[in-house]
Coordinates of C-alpha atoms in Angstrom, one line a residue:
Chain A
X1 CA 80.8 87.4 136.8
X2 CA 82.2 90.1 135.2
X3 CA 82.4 89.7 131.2
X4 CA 85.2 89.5 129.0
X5 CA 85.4 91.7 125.9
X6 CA 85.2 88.3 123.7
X7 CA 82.9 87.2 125.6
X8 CA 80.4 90.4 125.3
X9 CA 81.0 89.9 121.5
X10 CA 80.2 86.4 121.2
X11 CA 76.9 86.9 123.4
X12 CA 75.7 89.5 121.1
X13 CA 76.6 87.8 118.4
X14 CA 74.3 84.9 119.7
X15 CA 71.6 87.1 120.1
X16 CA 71.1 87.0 116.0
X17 CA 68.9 84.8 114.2
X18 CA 70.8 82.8 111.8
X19 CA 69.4 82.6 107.9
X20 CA 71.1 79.1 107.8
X21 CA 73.1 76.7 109.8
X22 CA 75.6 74.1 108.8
X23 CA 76.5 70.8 111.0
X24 CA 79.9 69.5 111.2
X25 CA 81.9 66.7 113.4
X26 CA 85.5 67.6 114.0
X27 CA 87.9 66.1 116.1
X28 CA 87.1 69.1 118.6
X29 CA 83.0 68.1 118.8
X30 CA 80.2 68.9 116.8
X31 CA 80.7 72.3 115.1
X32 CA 77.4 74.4 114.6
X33 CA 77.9 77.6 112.1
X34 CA 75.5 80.0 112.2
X35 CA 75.1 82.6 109.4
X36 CA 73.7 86.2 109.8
X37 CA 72.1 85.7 106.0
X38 CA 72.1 83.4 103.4
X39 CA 74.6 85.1 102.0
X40 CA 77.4 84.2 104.4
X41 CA 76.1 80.4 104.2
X42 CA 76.7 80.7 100.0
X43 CA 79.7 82.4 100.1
X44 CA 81.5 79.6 102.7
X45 CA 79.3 76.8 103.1
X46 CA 80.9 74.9 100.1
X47 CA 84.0 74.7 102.2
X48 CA 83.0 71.9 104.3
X49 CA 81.8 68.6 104.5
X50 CA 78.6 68.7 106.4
X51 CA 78.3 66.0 109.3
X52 CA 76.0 64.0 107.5
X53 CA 73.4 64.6 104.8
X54 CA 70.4 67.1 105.7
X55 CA 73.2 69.0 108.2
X56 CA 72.6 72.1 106.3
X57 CA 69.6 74.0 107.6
X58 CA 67.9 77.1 108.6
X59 CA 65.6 74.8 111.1
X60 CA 66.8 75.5 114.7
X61 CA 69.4 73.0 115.6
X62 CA 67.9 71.4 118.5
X63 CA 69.5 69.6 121.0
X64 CA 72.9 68.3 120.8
X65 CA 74.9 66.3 123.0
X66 CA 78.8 65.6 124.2
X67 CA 81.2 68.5 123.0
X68 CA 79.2 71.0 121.0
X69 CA 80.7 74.4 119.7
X70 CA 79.0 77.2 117.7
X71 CA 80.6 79.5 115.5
X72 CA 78.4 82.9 114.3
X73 CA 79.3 83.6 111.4
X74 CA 78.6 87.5 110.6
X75 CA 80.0 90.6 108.4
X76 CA 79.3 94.3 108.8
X77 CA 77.7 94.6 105.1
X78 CA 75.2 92.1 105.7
X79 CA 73.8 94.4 108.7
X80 CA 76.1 93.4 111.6
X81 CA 77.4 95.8 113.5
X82 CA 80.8 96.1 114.0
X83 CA 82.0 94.5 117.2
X84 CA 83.9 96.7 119.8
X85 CA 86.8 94.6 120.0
X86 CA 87.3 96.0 116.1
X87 CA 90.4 98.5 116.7
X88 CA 89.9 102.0 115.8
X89 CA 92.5 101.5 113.1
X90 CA 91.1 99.2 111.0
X91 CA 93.5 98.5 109.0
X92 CA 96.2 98.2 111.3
X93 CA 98.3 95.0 111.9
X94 CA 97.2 91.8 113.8
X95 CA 96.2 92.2 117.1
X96 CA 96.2 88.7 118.9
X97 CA 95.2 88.3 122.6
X98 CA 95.0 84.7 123.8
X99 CA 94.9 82.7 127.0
X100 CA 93.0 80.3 128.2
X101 CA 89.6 81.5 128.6
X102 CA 89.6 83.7 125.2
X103 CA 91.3 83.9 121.6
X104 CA 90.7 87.1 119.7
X105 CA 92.5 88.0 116.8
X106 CA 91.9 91.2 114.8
X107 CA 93.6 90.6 111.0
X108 CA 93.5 94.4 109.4
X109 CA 96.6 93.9 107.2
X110 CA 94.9 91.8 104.6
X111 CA 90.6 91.6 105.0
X112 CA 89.8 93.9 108.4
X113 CA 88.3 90.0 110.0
X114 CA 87.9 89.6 113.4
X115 CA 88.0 86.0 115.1
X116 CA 86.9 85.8 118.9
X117 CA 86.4 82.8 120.8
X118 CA 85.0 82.4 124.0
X119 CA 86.3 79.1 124.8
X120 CA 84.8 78.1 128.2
X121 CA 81.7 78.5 126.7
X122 CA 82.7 77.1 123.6
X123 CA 81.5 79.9 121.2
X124 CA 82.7 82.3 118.4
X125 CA 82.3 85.3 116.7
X126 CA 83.8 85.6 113.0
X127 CA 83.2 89.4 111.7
X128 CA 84.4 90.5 108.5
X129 CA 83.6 94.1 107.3
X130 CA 82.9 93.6 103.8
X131 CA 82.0 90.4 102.2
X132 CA 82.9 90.8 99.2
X133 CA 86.4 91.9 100.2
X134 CA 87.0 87.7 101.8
X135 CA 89.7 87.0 99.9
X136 CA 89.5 83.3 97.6
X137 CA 91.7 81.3 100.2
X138 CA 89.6 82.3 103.0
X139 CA 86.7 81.1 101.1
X140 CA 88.9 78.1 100.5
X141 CA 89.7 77.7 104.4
X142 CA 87.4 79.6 106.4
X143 CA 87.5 80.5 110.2
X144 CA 90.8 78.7 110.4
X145 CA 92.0 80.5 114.0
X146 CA 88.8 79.8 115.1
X147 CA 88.8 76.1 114.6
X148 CA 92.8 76.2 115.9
X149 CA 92.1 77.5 118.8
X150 CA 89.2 75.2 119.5
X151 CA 91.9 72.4 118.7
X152 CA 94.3 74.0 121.5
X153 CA 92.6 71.8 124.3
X154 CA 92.6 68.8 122.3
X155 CA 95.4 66.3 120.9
X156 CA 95.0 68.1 117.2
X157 CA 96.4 71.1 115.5
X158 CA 95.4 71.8 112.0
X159 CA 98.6 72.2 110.1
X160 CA 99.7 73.8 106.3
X161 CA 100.3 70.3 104.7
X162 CA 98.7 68.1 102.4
X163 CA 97.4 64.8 103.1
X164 CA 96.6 61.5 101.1
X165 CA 96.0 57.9 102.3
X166 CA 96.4 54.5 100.6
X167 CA 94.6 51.7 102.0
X168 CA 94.4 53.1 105.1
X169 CA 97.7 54.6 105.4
X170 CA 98.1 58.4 105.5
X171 CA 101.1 60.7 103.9
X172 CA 101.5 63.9 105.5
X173 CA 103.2 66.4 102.6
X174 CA 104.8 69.1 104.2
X175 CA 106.3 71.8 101.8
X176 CA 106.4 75.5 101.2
X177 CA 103.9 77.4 98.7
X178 CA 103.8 76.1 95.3
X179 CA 105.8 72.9 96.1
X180 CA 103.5 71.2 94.8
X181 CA 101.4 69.5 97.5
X182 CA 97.8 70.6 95.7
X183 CA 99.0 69.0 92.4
X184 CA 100.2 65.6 94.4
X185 CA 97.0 65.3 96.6
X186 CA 94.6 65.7 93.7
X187 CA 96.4 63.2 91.8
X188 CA 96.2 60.6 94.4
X189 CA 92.4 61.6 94.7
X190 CA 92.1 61.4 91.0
X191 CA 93.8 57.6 91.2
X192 CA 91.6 56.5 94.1
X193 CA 93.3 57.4 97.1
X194 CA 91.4 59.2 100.5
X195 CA 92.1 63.2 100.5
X196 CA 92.1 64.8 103.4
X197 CA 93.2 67.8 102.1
X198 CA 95.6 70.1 99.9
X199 CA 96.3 73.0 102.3
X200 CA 95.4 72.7 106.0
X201 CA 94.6 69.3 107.2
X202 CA 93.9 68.3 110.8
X203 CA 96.2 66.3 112.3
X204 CA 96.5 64.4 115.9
X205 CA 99.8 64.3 117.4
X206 CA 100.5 61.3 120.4
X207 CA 101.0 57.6 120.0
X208 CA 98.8 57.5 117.5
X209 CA 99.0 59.8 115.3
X210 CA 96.8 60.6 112.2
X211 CA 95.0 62.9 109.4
X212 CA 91.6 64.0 108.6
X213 CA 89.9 66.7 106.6
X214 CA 89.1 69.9 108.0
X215 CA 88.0 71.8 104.5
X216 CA 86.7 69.5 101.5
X217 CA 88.3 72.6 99.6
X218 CA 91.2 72.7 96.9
X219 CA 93.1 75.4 94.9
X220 CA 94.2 74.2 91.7
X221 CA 95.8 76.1 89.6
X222 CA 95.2 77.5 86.1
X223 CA 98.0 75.6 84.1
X224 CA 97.3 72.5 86.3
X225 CA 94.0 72.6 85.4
X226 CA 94.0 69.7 81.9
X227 CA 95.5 67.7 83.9
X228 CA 92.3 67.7 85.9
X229 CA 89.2 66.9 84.1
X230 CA 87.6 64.3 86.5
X231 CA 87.5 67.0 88.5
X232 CA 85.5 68.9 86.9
X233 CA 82.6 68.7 89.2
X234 CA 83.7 70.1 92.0
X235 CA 84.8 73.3 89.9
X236 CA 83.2 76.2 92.2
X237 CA 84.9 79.8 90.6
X238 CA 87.9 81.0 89.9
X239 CA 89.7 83.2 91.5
X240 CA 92.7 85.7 91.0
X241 CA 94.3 86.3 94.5
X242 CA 97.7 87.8 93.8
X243 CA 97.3 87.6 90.4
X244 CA 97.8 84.6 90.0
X245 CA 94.6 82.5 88.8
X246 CA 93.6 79.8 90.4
X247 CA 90.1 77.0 90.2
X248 CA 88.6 76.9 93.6
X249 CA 87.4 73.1 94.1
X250 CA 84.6 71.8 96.3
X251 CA 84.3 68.5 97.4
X252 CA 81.1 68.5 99.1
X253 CA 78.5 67.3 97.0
X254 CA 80.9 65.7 94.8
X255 CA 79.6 62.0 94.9
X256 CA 82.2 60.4 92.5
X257 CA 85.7 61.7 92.8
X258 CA 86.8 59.5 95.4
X259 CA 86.7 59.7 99.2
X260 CA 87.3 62.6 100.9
X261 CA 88.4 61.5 104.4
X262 CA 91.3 60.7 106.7
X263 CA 93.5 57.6 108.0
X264 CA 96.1 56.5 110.0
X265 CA 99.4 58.8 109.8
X266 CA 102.4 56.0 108.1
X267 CA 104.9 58.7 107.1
X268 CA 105.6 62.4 106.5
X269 CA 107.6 64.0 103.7
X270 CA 108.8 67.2 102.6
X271 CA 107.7 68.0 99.2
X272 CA 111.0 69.6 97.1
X273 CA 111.0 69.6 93.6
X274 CA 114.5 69.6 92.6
X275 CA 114.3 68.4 88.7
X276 CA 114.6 64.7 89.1
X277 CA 112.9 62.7 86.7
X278 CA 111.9 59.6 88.5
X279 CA 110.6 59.8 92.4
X280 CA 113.5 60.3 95.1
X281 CA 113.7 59.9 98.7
X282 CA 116.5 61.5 100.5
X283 CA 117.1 62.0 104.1
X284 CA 115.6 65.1 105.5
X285 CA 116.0 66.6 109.8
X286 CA 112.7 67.0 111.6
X287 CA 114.1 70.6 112.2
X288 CA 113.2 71.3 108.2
X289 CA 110.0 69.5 108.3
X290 CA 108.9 71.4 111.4
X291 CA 110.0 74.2 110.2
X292 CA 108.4 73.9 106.8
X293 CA 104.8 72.9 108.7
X294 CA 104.8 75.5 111.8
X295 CA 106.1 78.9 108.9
X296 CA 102.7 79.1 107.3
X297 CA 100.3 77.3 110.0
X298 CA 101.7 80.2 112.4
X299 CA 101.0 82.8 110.1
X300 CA 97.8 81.7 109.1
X301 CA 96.7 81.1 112.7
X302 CA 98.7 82.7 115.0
X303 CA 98.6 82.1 118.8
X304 CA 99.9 80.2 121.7
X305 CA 102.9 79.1 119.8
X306 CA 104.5 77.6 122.4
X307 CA 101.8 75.2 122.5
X308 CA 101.3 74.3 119.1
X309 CA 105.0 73.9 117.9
X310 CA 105.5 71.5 120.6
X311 CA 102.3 69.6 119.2
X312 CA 103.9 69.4 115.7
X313 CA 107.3 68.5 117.8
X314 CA 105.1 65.3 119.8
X315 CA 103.8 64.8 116.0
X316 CA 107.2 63.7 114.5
X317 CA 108.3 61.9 117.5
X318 CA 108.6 58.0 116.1
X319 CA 108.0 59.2 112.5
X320 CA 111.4 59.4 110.3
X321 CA 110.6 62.1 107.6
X322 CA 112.1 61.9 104.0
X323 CA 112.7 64.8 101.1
X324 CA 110.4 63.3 98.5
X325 CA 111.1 64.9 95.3
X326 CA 108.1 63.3 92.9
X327 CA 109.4 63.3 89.7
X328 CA 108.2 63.7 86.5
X329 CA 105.0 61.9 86.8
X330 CA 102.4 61.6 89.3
X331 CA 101.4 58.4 88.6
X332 CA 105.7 57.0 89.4
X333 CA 104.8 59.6 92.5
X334 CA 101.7 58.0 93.4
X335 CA 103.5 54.5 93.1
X336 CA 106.6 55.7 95.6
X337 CA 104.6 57.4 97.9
X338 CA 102.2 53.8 98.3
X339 CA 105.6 51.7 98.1
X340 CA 107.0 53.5 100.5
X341 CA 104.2 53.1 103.5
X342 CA 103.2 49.9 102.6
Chain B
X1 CA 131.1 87.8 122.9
X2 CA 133.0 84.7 124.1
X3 CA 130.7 83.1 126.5
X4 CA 132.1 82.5 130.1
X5 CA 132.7 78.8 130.6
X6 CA 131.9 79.1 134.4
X7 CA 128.8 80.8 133.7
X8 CA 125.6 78.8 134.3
X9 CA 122.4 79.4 132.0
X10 CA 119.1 79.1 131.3
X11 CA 116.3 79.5 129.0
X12 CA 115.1 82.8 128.0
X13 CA 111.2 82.3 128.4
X14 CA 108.7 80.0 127.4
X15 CA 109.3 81.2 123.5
X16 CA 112.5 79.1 123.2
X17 CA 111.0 75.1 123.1
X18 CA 113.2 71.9 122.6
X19 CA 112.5 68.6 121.6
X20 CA 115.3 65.6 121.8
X21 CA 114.4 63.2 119.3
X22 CA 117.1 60.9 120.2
X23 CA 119.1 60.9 116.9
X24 CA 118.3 64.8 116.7
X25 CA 118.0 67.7 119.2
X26 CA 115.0 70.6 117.7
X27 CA 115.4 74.1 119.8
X28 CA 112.9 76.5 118.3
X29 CA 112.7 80.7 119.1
X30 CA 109.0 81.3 118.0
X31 CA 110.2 84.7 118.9
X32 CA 112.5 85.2 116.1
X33 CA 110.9 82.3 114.4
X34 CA 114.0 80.3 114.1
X35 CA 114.2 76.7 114.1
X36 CA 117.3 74.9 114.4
X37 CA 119.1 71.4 114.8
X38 CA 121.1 70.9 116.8
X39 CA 123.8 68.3 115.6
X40 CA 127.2 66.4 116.8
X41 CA 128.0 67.1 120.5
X42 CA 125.7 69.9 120.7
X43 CA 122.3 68.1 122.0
X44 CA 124.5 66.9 125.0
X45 CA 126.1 70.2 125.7
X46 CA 122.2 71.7 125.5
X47 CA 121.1 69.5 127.8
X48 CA 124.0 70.1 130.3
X49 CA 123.6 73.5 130.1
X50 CA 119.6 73.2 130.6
X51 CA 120.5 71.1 133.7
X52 CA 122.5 73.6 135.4
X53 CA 126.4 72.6 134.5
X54 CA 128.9 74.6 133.1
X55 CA 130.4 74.8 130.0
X56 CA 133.6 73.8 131.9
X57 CA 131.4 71.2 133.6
X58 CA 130.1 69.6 130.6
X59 CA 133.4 69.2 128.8
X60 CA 134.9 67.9 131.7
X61 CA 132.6 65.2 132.1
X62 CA 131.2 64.3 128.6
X63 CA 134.3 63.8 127.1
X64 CA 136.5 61.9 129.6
X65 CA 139.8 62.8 130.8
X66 CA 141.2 64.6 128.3
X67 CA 138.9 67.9 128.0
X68 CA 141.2 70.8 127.6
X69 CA 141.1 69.9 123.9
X70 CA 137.3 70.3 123.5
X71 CA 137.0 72.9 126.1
X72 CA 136.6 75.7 123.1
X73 CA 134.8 73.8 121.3
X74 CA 132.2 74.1 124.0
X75 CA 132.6 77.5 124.5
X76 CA 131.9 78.3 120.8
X77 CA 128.6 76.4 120.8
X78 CA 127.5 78.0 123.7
X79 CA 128.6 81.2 122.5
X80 CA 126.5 80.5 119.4
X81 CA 123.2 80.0 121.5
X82 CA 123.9 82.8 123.5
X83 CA 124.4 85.1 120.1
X84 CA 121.0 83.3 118.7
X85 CA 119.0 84.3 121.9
X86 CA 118.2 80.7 122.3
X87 CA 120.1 81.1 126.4
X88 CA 120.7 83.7 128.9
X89 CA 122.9 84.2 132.0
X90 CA 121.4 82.5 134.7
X91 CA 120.5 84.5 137.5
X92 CA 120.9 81.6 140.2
X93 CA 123.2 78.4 141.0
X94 CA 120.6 76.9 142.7
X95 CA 120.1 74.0 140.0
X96 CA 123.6 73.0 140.1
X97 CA 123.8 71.0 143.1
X98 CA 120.9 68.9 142.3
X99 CA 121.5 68.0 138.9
X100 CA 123.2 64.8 138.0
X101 CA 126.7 65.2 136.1
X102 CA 126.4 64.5 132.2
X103 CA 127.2 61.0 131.0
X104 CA 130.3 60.6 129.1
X105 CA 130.1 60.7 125.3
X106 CA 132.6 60.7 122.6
X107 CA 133.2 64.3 121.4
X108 CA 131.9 65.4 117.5
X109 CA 132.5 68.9 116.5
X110 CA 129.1 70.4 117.8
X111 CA 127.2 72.0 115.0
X112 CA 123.9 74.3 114.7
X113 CA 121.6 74.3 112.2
X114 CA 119.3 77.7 111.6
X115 CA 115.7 77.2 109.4
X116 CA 114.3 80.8 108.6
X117 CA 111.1 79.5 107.0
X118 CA 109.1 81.0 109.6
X119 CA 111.0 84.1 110.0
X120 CA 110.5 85.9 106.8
X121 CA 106.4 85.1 107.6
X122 CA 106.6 87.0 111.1
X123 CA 108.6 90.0 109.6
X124 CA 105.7 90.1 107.0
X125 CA 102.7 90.4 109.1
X126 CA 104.0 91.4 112.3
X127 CA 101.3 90.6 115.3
X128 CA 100.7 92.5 118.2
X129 CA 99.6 90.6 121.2
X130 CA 97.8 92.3 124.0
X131 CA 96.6 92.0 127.3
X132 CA 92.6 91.5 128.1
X133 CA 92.8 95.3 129.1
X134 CA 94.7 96.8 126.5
X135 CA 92.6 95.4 123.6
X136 CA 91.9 98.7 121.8
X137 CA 88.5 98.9 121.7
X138 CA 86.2 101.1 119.3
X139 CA 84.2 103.7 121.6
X140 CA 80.2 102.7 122.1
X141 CA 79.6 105.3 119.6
X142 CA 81.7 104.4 117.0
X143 CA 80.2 101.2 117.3
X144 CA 77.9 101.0 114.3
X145 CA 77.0 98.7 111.1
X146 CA 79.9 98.1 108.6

């Protein structure tokens, strides 16, 4: 069988011996990254919540069974080659080429990164020229069309949203940039409740639909930052994409600021702060909310479209969604938000 | 244009998705990245249209016996989805003979809602798909370490 152009890049890929390897369960299977050198395990490692504890290792992985996947995780400064699916303009636009054999996606516009996935074989490739130049919400969110694509065969689609659970009840917070779904879900982790995450959570769309963590990452920013303390753990770096400076949180070996986790999905709100003091709920179409959740989870993982907006579509089937502007206070927020899916 | 009400359409490709909610129709053009809602009569008169009727068609027998009065009312919605690339001529009237005429419903002004949060993101980074083939692929020799 003749190979594919992903598939020749994976393979070789493969063929490296990774410095380190970290273990993860996602709704897709188990999730084996493999890093050229140690250096690619420090710089993205802390963005995940390993399968269980010991996951991280530079030991050979062994044997695994059901759905296993295996992501190599390389960069042409720390001695890998550059791939031949790299363009000859590097710094071109996206190139995306997906169907249902293969996802590869060339982003030049922003950090010249390449993400191929072989996906009968269940293996990918993520190449990044330089590793310094992986910008702070990659290193928030890594590999994120990798893992989408690996989703496309599966009920889940990892969407821009945040996500919090009380007592087993889930809140999906849809919103635009700066809406303020990273200062909401931190709160409710701060008072106790599950975070599944700030920025792209997974969620499964069907009958019964709910959250869970992909990243045990969060992006706080500067100003938001007193309001923050018990947090301090997880403090990683800070970072200054755009200019604007922002405290890159890790959740990982953070043993006492709550649960990091997902639940059952009760409701789904989009998060617009329009001045009111106290926490409303207005009425809000499923045209805004979708809209609001496929802009930015499009962008940031572009391909088969089709496919994943009707996901997000199946998602909002049965749910009603509400304009929840929090208010003043995020402990009155906190107090709706639980009221309101209890 | 005013779109013909004898005309039969169809969607444009698989980039144009719709989801009927029940309370609340959801078209979406991931080409231009539009979302909209579709709202009063409008979700009947897509769904006519999607099942082969005509604009004529649907007015007639959605709104009882009396549809000369929402006859342009028809032919402006449809005129708006043809404008927002969301239908296109059909090419055959095959579909018409098999599909079942619309139920009645009482008439409300047929409205369509756009949502441009996407759009603005696609104009931004602009993406390029490509076939298996026409990848473009670095030569073997300009293959080397970053």
């Amino acid at each position: 069988m003749v190979q594919t152009p992903v598939q020749r890049a994976v393979d070789t890929a493969a063929l490296l011996q990774p410095a380190a390897m970290l273990r993860l369960a996602l709704p897709c299977g188990i999730v084996r990254l493999h890093f050229a050198t140690p250096a690619l395990g420090t710089m993205f490692v802390p963005a995940f919540l390993p399968a269980e504890p010991g996951a991280e290792t530079g030991a050979d992985p062994g044997a695994e069974t059901g759905d296993v996947w295996d992501i190599f995780v390389t960069a042409g400064d720390q001695g890998t080659a550059a791939p031949a699916l790299v363009p000859p303009d590097p710094g071109g636009e996206m190139i995306l080429n997906a169907d249902a054999a293969a996802f590869g996606l060339w982003m030049g516009r922003h950090t010249p990164t390449l993400y191929a996935v072989d996906l009968l074989r269940r293996r990918a490739l993520y190449w990044v020229a330089r590793l310094a130049s992986v910008p702070a919400w990659e290193r928030a969110r890594p590999f994120l069309p990798i893992f989408q694509a690996m989703l496309d065969a599966t009920p889940w689609i990892a969407v821009h949203a945040a996500a919090i659970a009380w007592q087993g009840r889930a809140v999906l917070l849809a919103g635009a940039g700066h809406a303020g779904k990273t200062s909401l879900a931190l709160a409710g982790l701060c008072a106790g409740w599950r975070f599944a995450g700030d920025d792209f959570v997974l969620l499964r769309t069907g009958t019964a639909p709910e959250v869970a963590p992909l990243y045990a990452t969060a992006r706080l920013r500067d100003d938001m930052l007193p309001q923050f303390r018990a947090l301090e753990a997880a403090r990683r770096e800070i970072s200054g994409d755009d200019g604007e400076r922002r405290h890159e949180l890790s959740f990982g070996r953070m043993a006492d600021a709550g649960e990091i986790g997902g639940a059952p999905l009760a409701a789904v709100f989009l998060l617009d702060r329009r001045g009111a003091a106290t926490p409303q709920f207005a009425p809000v179409s499923r045209t805004a909310v979708l809209a609001a959740l496929a802009a930015s989870t499009a962008t940031a993982a572009p391909g088969n479209g089709a496919a994943r907006t009707a996901k997000l579509m199946q998602a909002l089937t049965g749910q009603r969604p509400q304009r929840f502007d929090p208010g003043g206070g995020f402990a009155q927020a906190l107090a709706a938000l639980a009221a309101a899916v209890a | 244009m005013p779109a013909s009400l004898d005309q039969e359409f169809c969607l444009p490709g698989p980039q144009v998705i719709s989801r009927d909610f029940g309370d609340e129709m959801v078209v979406a053009n991931l080409d231009t990245g539009l979302f909209y809602s579709l709202g009063g009569s409008a979700p009947a008169i897509w769904s006519g249209l999607l099942a082969g009727h005509t604009g004529r068609q649907i007015a007639a027998a959605l709104f009882g016996s009396d549809p000369a009065t929402h006859v342009t009312a028809v032919a402006r919605c449809v005129s708006e989805l043809l404008a927002e690339q969301l239908l296109i001529p059909a090419e055959s009237t095959a579909i018409t003979a098999a599909a079942a005429a619309p139920a009645a419903i009482a008439f409300a002004e047929p409205s369509l809602e756009r949502f441009d949060d996407l759009q603005g993101l696609l104009l931004v980074d602009p993406i390029h798909d490509v076939s298996e083939a026409g990848w473009p692929v670095l030569p073997p020799a300009d293959v080397t370490a970053g």
